[in-house]
Amino acid sequence: MEVVTMDCKKFVEEQISQIKQTVGDATAINALSGGVDSSLVTVLGHRALAEQLKTVFVDNALMRQGEPQRVVNTFADMGIPVELVDAREEFLSALAGLTDPEEKRQAVTNTFYEKVFGRLVRESGAKFLLHGTILTDIEETIAGIKRQHNILAQLGIDPEEAYGYSVLEPLKTLRKDGVREVCEFLELPAEISQRIPFPGPALATRIVGEVTRQRLDTVRAATEIVEEELKDSGAFQYMAVLLNDRATGIRDNKREFGQIIVVRCIESTDARTATATELPWDKLQRICERIINEIEDVNRCLYDLTPKPPATVEYI
Amino acid sequence: MEVVTMDCKKFVEEQISQIKQTVGDATAINALSGGVDSSLVTVLGHRALAEQLKTVFVDNALMRQGEPQRVVNTFADMGIPVELVDAREEFLSALAGLTDPEEKRQAVTNTFYEKVFGRLVRESGAKFLLHGTILTDIEETIAGIKRQHNILAQLGIDPEEAYGYSVLEPLKTLRKDGVREVCEFLELPAEISQRIPFPGPALATRIVGEVTRQRLDTVRAATEIVEEELKDSGAFQYMAVLLNDRATGIRDNKREFGQIIVVRCIESTDARTATATELPWDKLQRICERIINEIEDVNRCLYDLTPKPPATVEYI
């Protein structure tokens, strides 16, 4: 890994100044996902623009247990108002029937940009959009590894033409570790700076096969258990994935055909490469026991051993 | 677990005597799968009947690397002739297009009994069939947990009517540990008495989704690696399973959508209950590395943490 000594103070001042200069007297909007990238953009944007920046949190039905309200509250505590927008039905109907990973990601992207966020932007009258793209997103998208929803400009799509707004990407020179460093420099709450990475299409990336309300409930319950059990693990990222395959099992002496949850926990500094975390055996056993006992219809729990590459962190 | 002190000598003498008495001057036939159960039946049968017993090994295309010839050789070394029957095409065409676990097991069962073995029995003129059913098979089938291919009588199917022969089941009072004990008493080679359990429908139980020649090659290669790496683990059983789901990955900086292998390794005494084996982390890592590097199109390797119940040992 390259070692770059970053001057956080200078970075923050430059970005705030550049946002101010670009936006001028206009208004800007940004979507907060709760992740460290969009959180830092929100903080930088509000320092630069104050009430000229409108921040929305879109509930896409794909978030974790209690997450939308928790994120809004964290920012309220910092004096930053965030508008919570309920778009759950729109996302669920866009995802209905889709099983192809690309189509699923595309459905989330299109629903977000073209429908929900596009509408919010038009209603707000904002001309500028602040976005949390980081360097790794750009690199992986260019390399064809990842299809990111937030880097339209880098993909050669003219955002002005495509969605009706201009995009500012103040973090596009940073990797994940740089973003965390700036968050710590700004003394943002640990639930922001230390938050484990969570992808844009959220729990939809952790469901192989169709994304339905019921399957979201299953992976959400598993995610809750995994995050609770691994919050002190010190790992870079940890998650639960619901497979589409089922496997035989026995419960109350009867044959059943149950669902399968994969636990993934990784070590990484910047998400470009990763290795599976060596978790203590009794911790793995406890997670497995909780998942098969507390979640209806799940009878297998697997631990992902694979590094990135050749696996990615997420499953779709 | 119940503790039963078994008199091996008495058991062997009684079974040999009963086989002799039942078969009389007629001829008998049995199918050897290479597993410890059918191996013990073959040895008992040959001691009772000598050349009145014809033993066949049916190559169903679902066996492990080199297995058919290896089994035939092991028995040749004991002076027991085994006829190797190539029925690969019949099994593969019966399995083509099937994805439902019950239909897959049924296709293997029907192809074996009604087509291949039925034909061999008719051609041989044998009136008696020796079979390796053990007590656990009977219990689990009655409980609806398992659909066994070799216990027609217990399921209330009249074998005389259904397939044209009578079934003798000399091991039906033993569990797996009892079978091993008798094998050791008889001083059978370790590759028989210590052989890890392998199911009747063979690698077909380790493929979720359709069983094709190509998918068999994939799970066969993974099985070879897992068995090689875990042969000294002391575990009760270990295997590789090919899922039907695929997951994203990156190889040579390009996005790919690869196959997933599950490694399962269990501790058990009689296969009625089991727990996942606590394997050393570097062993798990080595297995994962070999699987993702040596097998084409596989980019994930998962370790199954689940006990039985609620999971079964196999996946279909």
XYZ file of C-alpha atoms in Angstrom:
632
model
C 0.000 0.000 0.000
C 1.218 3.480 -0.832
C 1.793 5.728 2.181
C 0.586 9.280 1.725
C 0.862 11.788 4.522
C -2.248 13.863 4.234
C -2.726 17.317 5.591
C -6.289 17.056 6.888
C -6.602 20.724 7.812
C -5.549 21.809 4.339
C -7.843 19.259 2.683
C -10.871 20.435 4.675
C -10.177 24.125 4.045
C -9.656 23.590 0.339
C -12.801 21.525 -0.107
C -14.974 23.961 1.865
C -13.571 26.854 -0.122
C -14.087 25.085 -3.420
C -17.676 24.097 -2.595
C -18.448 27.718 -1.593
C -16.882 29.079 -4.747
C -18.626 26.610 -7.075
C -22.106 26.859 -5.554
C -21.990 30.620 -5.004
C -25.441 31.946 -4.104
C -27.256 28.925 -5.479
C -28.637 26.073 -3.441
C -27.245 22.569 -3.276
C -28.637 19.222 -2.264
C -27.084 15.996 -1.134
C -28.268 12.556 -0.228
C -26.960 11.117 3.007
C -26.792 7.316 3.190
C -25.302 7.221 6.662
C -22.019 5.844 5.337
C -18.742 7.534 6.193
C -18.336 8.992 2.676
C -21.727 10.672 2.385
C -21.534 11.707 6.051
C -18.261 13.538 5.502
C -19.670 15.207 2.389
C -22.685 16.306 4.427
C -20.480 17.842 7.117
C -18.167 19.578 4.616
C -21.189 20.782 2.637
C -22.908 22.254 5.669
C -19.723 24.008 6.789
C -19.433 25.512 3.312
C -23.067 26.263 2.551
C -25.056 26.163 5.825
C -28.757 26.504 4.955
C -27.960 26.700 1.235
C -27.483 22.898 1.439
C -30.490 20.619 1.757
C -29.633 17.094 2.949
C -32.047 14.194 2.444
C -31.951 10.631 3.695
C -33.910 8.320 1.389
C -35.408 5.267 3.087
C -35.147 2.743 0.230
C -36.484 -0.236 2.258
C -32.980 -1.703 1.994
C -31.531 -0.249 5.190
C -30.670 -2.011 8.393
C -32.847 -2.244 11.487
C -33.667 1.277 12.778
C -31.014 2.821 10.543
C -32.894 5.722 8.897
C -33.970 7.315 12.172
C -30.604 6.645 13.805
C -28.733 8.501 11.058
C -31.103 11.459 11.144
C -30.672 11.677 14.924
C -26.868 11.575 14.742
C -26.844 14.579 12.402
C -29.492 16.424 14.407
C -27.127 16.142 17.371
C -24.478 17.950 15.282
C -26.974 20.675 14.378
C -27.351 19.430 10.797
C -30.980 18.992 9.700
C -31.651 15.938 7.511
C -34.979 15.274 5.808
C -36.115 11.625 5.971
C -37.893 10.599 2.735
C -39.917 7.375 2.694
C -39.462 5.777 -0.746
C -39.752 2.158 0.298
C -42.609 1.218 -2.007
C -40.909 2.674 -5.060
C -37.738 0.646 -4.500
C -39.539 -2.602 -3.663
C -41.671 -2.447 -6.775
C -38.638 -1.632 -8.941
C -36.850 -4.701 -7.535
C -39.787 -7.108 -7.808
C -39.005 -10.093 -10.016
C -35.357 -9.201 -10.631
C -32.650 -11.787 -9.935
C -29.754 -10.662 -12.129
C -27.183 -8.744 -9.999
C -26.662 -6.041 -12.619
C -30.380 -5.535 -13.097
C -30.881 -5.305 -9.342
C -28.138 -2.712 -8.887
C -29.485 -0.843 -11.905
C -33.002 -0.854 -10.482
C -31.769 0.645 -7.207
C -29.673 3.231 -9.082
C -32.430 4.230 -11.464
C -35.080 4.412 -8.772
C -32.785 6.552 -6.688
C -31.588 8.950 -9.391
C -34.292 9.101 -11.981
C -37.277 8.786 -9.722
C -36.766 9.654 -6.068
C -33.704 11.882 -5.935
C -34.409 13.453 -9.319
C -37.841 14.468 -8.014
C -36.381 15.810 -4.763
C -33.799 17.833 -6.697
C -36.425 19.318 -9.003
C -38.708 20.129 -6.063
C -35.831 21.711 -4.128
C -34.746 23.913 -7.016
C -31.122 23.005 -6.195
C -28.669 23.271 -9.024
C -25.757 21.495 -7.385
C -25.470 17.989 -6.078
C -22.801 17.003 -3.556
C -21.704 13.398 -3.790
C -19.505 11.056 -1.719
C -17.561 9.352 -4.527
C -14.109 8.200 -3.407
C -11.056 7.252 -5.444
C -11.594 3.490 -5.063
C -15.088 3.795 -6.566
C -13.667 5.513 -9.611
C -10.833 3.034 -10.066
C -13.045 -0.031 -9.692
C -15.705 1.282 -11.995
C -13.180 2.151 -14.676
C -11.688 -1.332 -14.301
C -15.157 -2.827 -14.777
C -15.131 -4.450 -11.329
C -17.926 -2.481 -9.793
C -20.966 -0.676 -11.014
C -21.250 2.317 -8.748
C -24.367 4.400 -8.581
C -22.649 7.645 -7.678
C -20.007 8.340 -10.273
C -21.944 9.271 -13.354
C -19.389 11.812 -14.450
C -16.511 9.324 -14.408
C -18.528 6.928 -16.553
C -18.875 9.581 -19.218
C -22.560 10.218 -18.520
C -23.288 13.919 -18.571
C -25.209 14.395 -15.317
C -26.647 17.717 -16.468
C -28.252 16.002 -19.400
C -29.059 12.708 -17.681
C -30.544 13.864 -14.429
C -30.705 17.620 -14.522
C -28.030 18.633 -12.025
C -24.280 19.173 -11.584
C -22.206 16.902 -9.399
C -19.519 17.956 -6.893
C -17.316 15.192 -5.537
C -15.138 16.622 -2.775
C -13.766 13.191 -1.685
C -12.718 11.941 -5.093
C -8.994 12.083 -4.240
C -9.336 10.031 -1.042
C -9.508 6.342 -0.306
C -11.487 4.927 2.616
C -8.657 5.367 5.124
C -8.226 9.008 4.081
C -11.951 9.627 4.563
C -11.773 8.190 8.087
C -8.723 10.308 8.848
C -10.530 13.496 7.857
C -13.578 12.451 9.929
C -11.341 11.970 12.956
C -9.624 15.283 12.328
C -13.060 16.934 12.315
C -13.917 15.048 15.519
C -17.081 13.589 14.053
C -18.876 11.054 16.285
C -17.399 7.530 16.233
C -20.621 6.123 14.760
C -19.680 8.101 11.645
C -15.871 7.904 11.522
C -15.705 4.298 12.701
C -18.809 3.091 10.891
C -18.185 -0.066 8.944
C -18.623 0.319 5.179
C -22.143 -0.271 3.891
C -22.836 -0.279 0.162
C -25.103 2.152 -1.658
C -27.627 -0.477 -2.777
C -27.571 -1.551 0.873
C -29.087 -4.911 1.814
C -29.954 -5.537 -1.857
C -26.266 -6.414 -2.368
C -26.591 -9.034 0.354
C -29.416 -10.971 -1.202
C -28.638 -13.435 -3.970
C -31.832 -13.801 -6.019
C -34.983 -11.700 -5.775
C -35.174 -8.856 -3.257
C -38.547 -9.024 -1.524
C -39.880 -7.553 1.693
C -39.709 -10.971 3.352
C -36.181 -11.746 2.184
C -35.090 -8.275 3.312
C -36.508 -9.057 6.759
C -34.449 -12.273 6.824
C -31.152 -10.661 5.857
C -31.888 -7.681 8.119
C -32.319 -9.979 11.125
C -29.082 -11.803 10.273
C -27.258 -8.498 9.781
C -28.426 -7.356 13.222
C -26.963 -10.510 14.814
C -23.670 -10.327 12.906
C -23.168 -6.630 13.658
C -24.004 -7.133 17.338
C -21.613 -10.068 17.680
C -18.750 -8.522 15.702
C -18.948 -4.873 16.736
C -15.903 -5.325 19.009
C -13.987 -7.517 16.557
C -11.955 -4.652 15.146
C -12.623 -6.000 11.641
C -12.854 -3.644 8.659
C -16.313 -4.851 7.609
C -18.739 -7.619 8.516
C -22.069 -8.629 7.070
C -24.685 -11.300 6.519
C -25.687 -12.491 3.039
C -28.847 -14.415 2.152
C -28.315 -16.967 -0.602
C -30.966 -17.969 -3.089
C -30.072 -21.654 -2.777
C -31.734 -23.756 -0.128
C -30.397 -26.894 1.549
C -31.951 -29.835 3.335
C -32.215 -29.891 7.092
C -34.115 -31.529 9.920
C -36.211 -29.764 12.494
C -38.463 -31.555 14.989
C -37.414 -34.756 13.236
C -38.935 -33.634 9.936
C -37.130 -32.896 6.703
C -37.144 -29.229 5.720
C -35.598 -27.228 2.941
C -34.200 -24.124 4.572
C -32.465 -20.887 3.694
C -28.719 -20.267 3.944
C -26.968 -17.276 5.507
C -23.324 -16.506 4.737
C -21.316 -14.509 7.281
C -18.546 -12.393 5.770
C -15.993 -10.556 7.909
C -12.896 -8.980 6.387
C -9.627 -7.227 7.112
C -8.786 -4.357 4.774
C -7.495 -0.826 4.793
C -9.140 0.562 1.696
C -11.483 -2.136 0.346
C -9.279 -2.630 -2.726
C -7.996 -5.901 -1.316
C -9.271 -7.848 1.666
C -8.762 -11.080 3.559
C -11.216 -13.067 5.648
C -10.864 -12.364 9.370
C -9.664 -15.190 11.598
C -12.516 -15.084 14.107
C -12.391 -17.193 17.298
C -14.184 -20.503 16.828
C -16.601 -19.930 19.713
C -17.589 -16.577 18.203
C -18.340 -18.266 14.864
C -20.317 -20.943 16.702
C -22.297 -18.366 18.639
C -23.170 -16.407 15.480
C -24.235 -19.634 13.762
C -26.394 -20.713 16.718
C -28.127 -17.357 16.918
C -28.783 -17.224 13.178
C -30.283 -20.710 12.947
C -32.282 -20.328 16.158
C -33.508 -16.745 15.956
C -34.331 -16.439 12.257
C -37.273 -18.307 10.827
C -36.654 -20.652 7.899
C -32.822 -20.442 8.068
C -31.061 -23.746 8.757
C -27.499 -23.166 7.546
C -24.818 -20.656 8.401
C -21.578 -20.508 6.401
C -18.431 -18.448 6.893
C -16.812 -16.901 3.812
C -13.077 -17.696 3.703
C -12.316 -15.929 0.429
C -9.952 -12.978 -0.041
C -10.547 -10.106 -2.487
C -9.476 -10.827 -5.163
C -10.821 -13.150 -6.501
C -14.043 -12.539 -4.515
C -15.474 -9.077 -4.041
C -16.596 -7.990 -0.585
C -20.295 -8.059 -1.469
C -22.159 -10.828 -3.317
C -23.880 -8.960 -6.123
C -25.480 -41.802 23.027
C -26.403 -45.296 24.022
C -23.469 -47.585 24.743
C -23.893 -51.101 23.402
C -21.156 -53.649 23.819
C -21.311 -55.682 20.665
C -20.013 -59.182 20.229
C -18.487 -58.874 16.755
C -17.597 -62.516 16.427
C -21.143 -63.597 17.224
C -22.599 -60.981 14.887
C -20.441 -62.120 11.963
C -21.178 -65.818 12.523
C -24.907 -65.229 12.818
C -25.116 -63.090 9.684
C -23.035 -65.495 7.601
C -25.152 -68.393 8.782
C -28.386 -66.540 8.096
C -27.304 -65.499 4.594
C -26.315 -69.121 3.822
C -29.606 -70.455 5.142
C -31.754 -67.895 3.297
C -30.009 -68.117 -0.073
C -29.534 -71.890 -0.015
C -28.420 -73.153 -3.408
C -29.643 -70.068 -5.260
C -27.446 -67.225 -6.420
C -27.313 -63.748 -4.940
C -26.160 -60.406 -6.204
C -25.068 -57.220 -4.500
C -24.024 -53.768 -5.542
C -20.867 -52.433 -3.976
C -20.638 -48.649 -3.711
C -17.270 -48.623 -1.987
C -18.788 -47.316 1.229
C -18.183 -49.079 4.513
C -21.740 -50.485 4.642
C -21.837 -52.100 1.204
C -18.207 -53.186 1.618
C -19.009 -55.083 4.804
C -22.039 -56.667 3.150
C -19.827 -57.742 0.248
C -17.311 -59.376 2.591
C -19.998 -61.115 4.696
C -21.793 -62.224 1.524
C -18.660 -63.701 -0.016
C -17.804 -65.533 3.185
C -21.311 -66.984 3.215
C -21.831 -67.661 -0.471
C -18.436 -67.566 -2.234
C -19.049 -67.800 -6.003
C -22.833 -67.960 -5.456
C -22.596 -64.158 -4.884
C -22.036 -61.836 -7.814
C -20.850 -58.340 -6.787
C -21.136 -55.378 -9.147
C -19.837 -51.846 -8.888
C -21.975 -49.458 -10.950
C -20.129 -46.399 -12.247
C -22.943 -43.832 -12.129
C -20.787 -40.869 -13.230
C -21.259 -39.463 -9.720
C -18.196 -41.006 -8.093
C -15.021 -39.321 -6.961
C -11.777 -39.097 -8.925
C -10.511 -42.621 -9.739
C -12.936 -44.195 -7.289
C -14.495 -47.013 -9.365
C -11.167 -48.641 -10.254
C -9.764 -48.069 -6.757
C -12.670 -49.926 -5.136
C -12.479 -52.835 -7.560
C -8.732 -53.127 -6.877
C -9.174 -53.108 -3.093
C -11.551 -56.057 -3.306
C -9.408 -57.878 -5.860
C -6.593 -57.700 -3.290
C -8.899 -59.529 -0.843
C -9.677 -62.165 -3.459
C -13.198 -60.878 -4.039
C -14.060 -60.327 -7.721
C -16.148 -57.223 -8.458
C -17.591 -56.462 -11.869
C -17.304 -52.801 -12.917
C -20.382 -51.671 -14.879
C -20.234 -48.400 -16.825
C -23.679 -46.751 -16.566
C -22.548 -43.129 -16.686
C -24.627 -42.087 -19.676
C -27.827 -43.514 -18.220
C -27.439 -41.581 -14.968
C -26.438 -38.323 -16.635
C -29.403 -38.365 -18.976
C -31.785 -39.203 -16.121
C -30.448 -36.201 -14.165
C -30.474 -33.728 -17.060
C -32.672 -30.718 -16.359
C -33.561 -31.679 -12.772
C -33.014 -29.165 -9.966
C -35.422 -30.312 -7.246
C -33.491 -32.313 -4.589
C -36.189 -34.975 -4.304
C -36.415 -35.402 -8.063
C -32.640 -35.679 -8.314
C -32.420 -38.338 -5.600
C -35.362 -40.121 -7.194
C -33.716 -40.072 -10.612
C -30.573 -41.660 -9.199
C -32.626 -44.246 -7.295
C -34.822 -45.140 -10.237
C -31.959 -45.314 -12.695
C -30.070 -47.530 -10.304
C -32.895 -49.923 -9.363
C -35.289 -49.966 -12.234
C -32.819 -49.621 -15.047
C -29.229 -50.571 -14.319
C -29.336 -52.853 -11.308
C -32.678 -54.359 -12.288
C -31.169 -55.303 -15.645
C -28.047 -56.743 -13.999
C -30.182 -58.800 -11.621
C -32.327 -60.175 -14.431
C -29.270 -60.988 -16.522
C -27.562 -62.681 -13.566
C -30.562 -64.845 -12.722
C -29.967 -64.031 -9.032
C -32.976 -64.295 -6.790
C -31.496 -62.633 -3.720
C -30.164 -59.157 -3.262
C -27.807 -58.292 -0.400
C -28.053 -54.693 0.762
C -26.087 -52.453 3.143
C -29.003 -50.741 4.925
C -28.097 -49.671 8.471
C -30.316 -48.751 11.409
C -29.832 -44.982 10.981
C -31.097 -45.178 7.378
C -34.277 -46.878 8.564
C -34.871 -44.451 11.422
C -34.304 -41.359 9.311
C -36.445 -42.570 6.463
C -39.305 -43.446 8.792
C -38.963 -39.997 10.392
C -39.173 -38.430 6.942
C -35.720 -36.873 7.234
C -34.052 -38.818 4.510
C -35.080 -40.522 1.337
C -32.853 -43.548 1.138
C -32.498 -45.562 -2.019
C -31.796 -48.869 -0.345
C -34.588 -49.603 2.092
C -37.535 -50.478 -0.043
C -38.820 -53.058 2.387
C -38.957 -50.617 5.311
C -40.905 -48.150 3.192
C -43.588 -50.775 2.622
C -42.673 -51.356 -1.013
C -42.690 -55.047 -1.846
C -39.326 -55.518 -3.539
C -40.434 -58.803 -5.135
C -43.211 -56.977 -6.893
C -41.381 -53.712 -7.505
C -38.061 -54.906 -8.820
C -38.175 -58.655 -9.029
C -35.894 -59.714 -6.214
C -35.752 -60.316 -2.445
C -33.667 -58.100 -0.192
C -31.373 -59.259 2.627
C -30.122 -56.563 4.970
C -27.521 -58.087 7.299
C -26.488 -54.706 8.820
C -29.943 -53.421 9.669
C -29.343 -53.633 13.443
C -26.088 -51.632 13.344
C -25.265 -47.960 13.301
C -22.201 -46.555 11.554
C -19.887 -47.098 14.543
C -21.020 -50.718 14.811
C -20.297 -51.284 11.130
C -16.772 -49.916 11.571
C -16.253 -52.100 14.614
C -17.163 -55.244 12.672
C -14.875 -54.167 9.803
C -12.000 -53.771 12.247
C -12.802 -57.117 13.845
C -12.612 -58.686 10.375
C -9.309 -56.853 9.779
C -10.545 -55.313 6.550
C -8.164 -52.758 4.975
C -8.251 -49.280 6.546
C -9.476 -47.772 3.244
C -12.684 -49.715 3.933
C -13.077 -49.609 7.720
C -11.851 -46.022 8.063
C -13.421 -44.716 4.873
C -15.368 -41.545 5.468
C -19.100 -41.854 4.770
C -20.139 -41.145 1.199
C -23.801 -41.056 0.235
C -25.511 -43.418 -2.207
C -26.425 -40.707 -4.736
C -22.753 -39.709 -4.387
C -21.655 -36.335 -5.768
C -25.239 -35.631 -6.878
C -25.981 -34.801 -3.212
C -23.216 -32.232 -3.280
C -24.530 -30.210 -6.172
C -27.312 -27.720 -5.528
C -29.135 -27.250 -8.831
C -28.703 -29.282 -12.005
C -26.232 -32.175 -12.108
C -24.266 -31.949 -15.346
C -20.987 -33.469 -16.477
C -19.276 -30.083 -16.117
C -20.686 -29.359 -12.659
C -19.689 -32.880 -11.570
C -16.140 -32.131 -12.742
C -16.144 -28.967 -10.611
C -17.378 -30.625 -7.416
C -15.129 -33.637 -8.073
C -12.049 -31.391 -8.244
C -13.090 -29.617 -5.030
C -13.761 -32.958 -3.316
C -10.274 -34.129 -4.266
C -8.737 -31.054 -2.635
C -10.869 -31.255 0.526
C -10.219 -34.977 0.995
C -6.492 -34.530 0.419
C -6.247 -31.658 2.894
C -8.441 -33.217 5.588
C -7.473 -36.886 5.385
C -5.418 -36.538 8.568
C -7.938 -34.323 10.361
C -9.538 -37.192 12.248
C -12.960 -35.770 11.359
C -15.960 -38.062 10.869
C -16.753 -36.770 7.375
C -15.641 -33.975 5.069
C -16.838 -32.875 1.678
C -17.149 -30.136 -0.910
C -20.531 -28.855 -2.119
C -21.165 -26.844 -5.289
C -23.898 -24.249 -4.886
C -26.175 -23.142 -7.687
C -25.845 -19.490 -6.679
C -23.048 -17.407 -8.099
C -21.402 -14.330 -6.595
C -19.443 -11.401 -7.959
C -15.691 -11.408 -7.964
C -12.709 -9.806 -9.634
C -10.037 -11.578 -11.585
C -7.349 -9.815 -13.629
C -9.106 -6.595 -12.623
C -12.318 -7.622 -14.389
C -15.667 -8.320 -12.818
C -16.739 -11.958 -12.989
C -19.670 -13.916 -11.675
C -18.189 -17.080 -10.241
C -19.247 -20.330 -8.651
C -19.269 -21.045 -4.911
C -17.877 -24.108 -3.131
C -18.915 -24.934 0.445
C -16.556 -27.019 2.576
C -18.284 -29.145 5.190
C -16.368 -31.082 7.854
C -18.127 -32.691 10.790
C -17.664 -34.519 14.059
C -20.108 -37.355 14.686
C -20.239 -40.921 15.899
C -23.245 -42.213 14.008
C -24.352 -39.432 11.628
C -27.577 -38.918 13.628
C -26.212 -35.706 15.078
C -23.108 -33.802 14.068
C -21.189 -30.619 14.772
C -18.896 -28.621 12.516
C -15.219 -29.411 13.096
C -13.031 -26.650 14.513
C -10.338 -26.742 11.842
C -7.127 -24.712 12.229
C -7.404 -21.350 10.486
C -4.381 -21.939 8.253
C -5.881 -25.241 7.097
C -9.131 -23.462 6.154
C -7.106 -20.796 4.361
C -5.095 -23.379 2.465
C -8.215 -25.245 1.337
C -9.796 -21.967 0.221
C -6.685 -20.909 -1.704
C -6.422 -24.229 -3.498
C -10.109 -24.265 -4.406
C -10.172 -20.741 -5.838
C -6.829 -21.146 -7.617
C -7.036 -24.692 -8.934
C -10.665 -24.908 -10.022
C -11.852 -22.953 -13.008
C -14.760 -20.566 -12.541
C -14.864 -20.858 -8.706
C -14.223 -17.604 -6.837
C -15.689 -18.229 -3.377
C -15.084 -20.814 -0.704
C -17.301 -20.986 2.394
C -17.055 -23.134 5.523
C -20.272 -24.640 6.892
C -20.617 -23.915 10.623
C -23.977 -25.619 11.140
C -24.661 -28.610 13.399
C -27.117 -31.405 12.568
C -29.853 -30.667 13.465
C -31.041 -28.281 12.088
C -28.857 -28.869 8.992
C -28.347 -32.313 7.521
C -24.843 -33.459 6.613
C -25.470 -33.296 2.854
C -27.118 -30.445 0.945
C -29.859 -32.221 -0.975
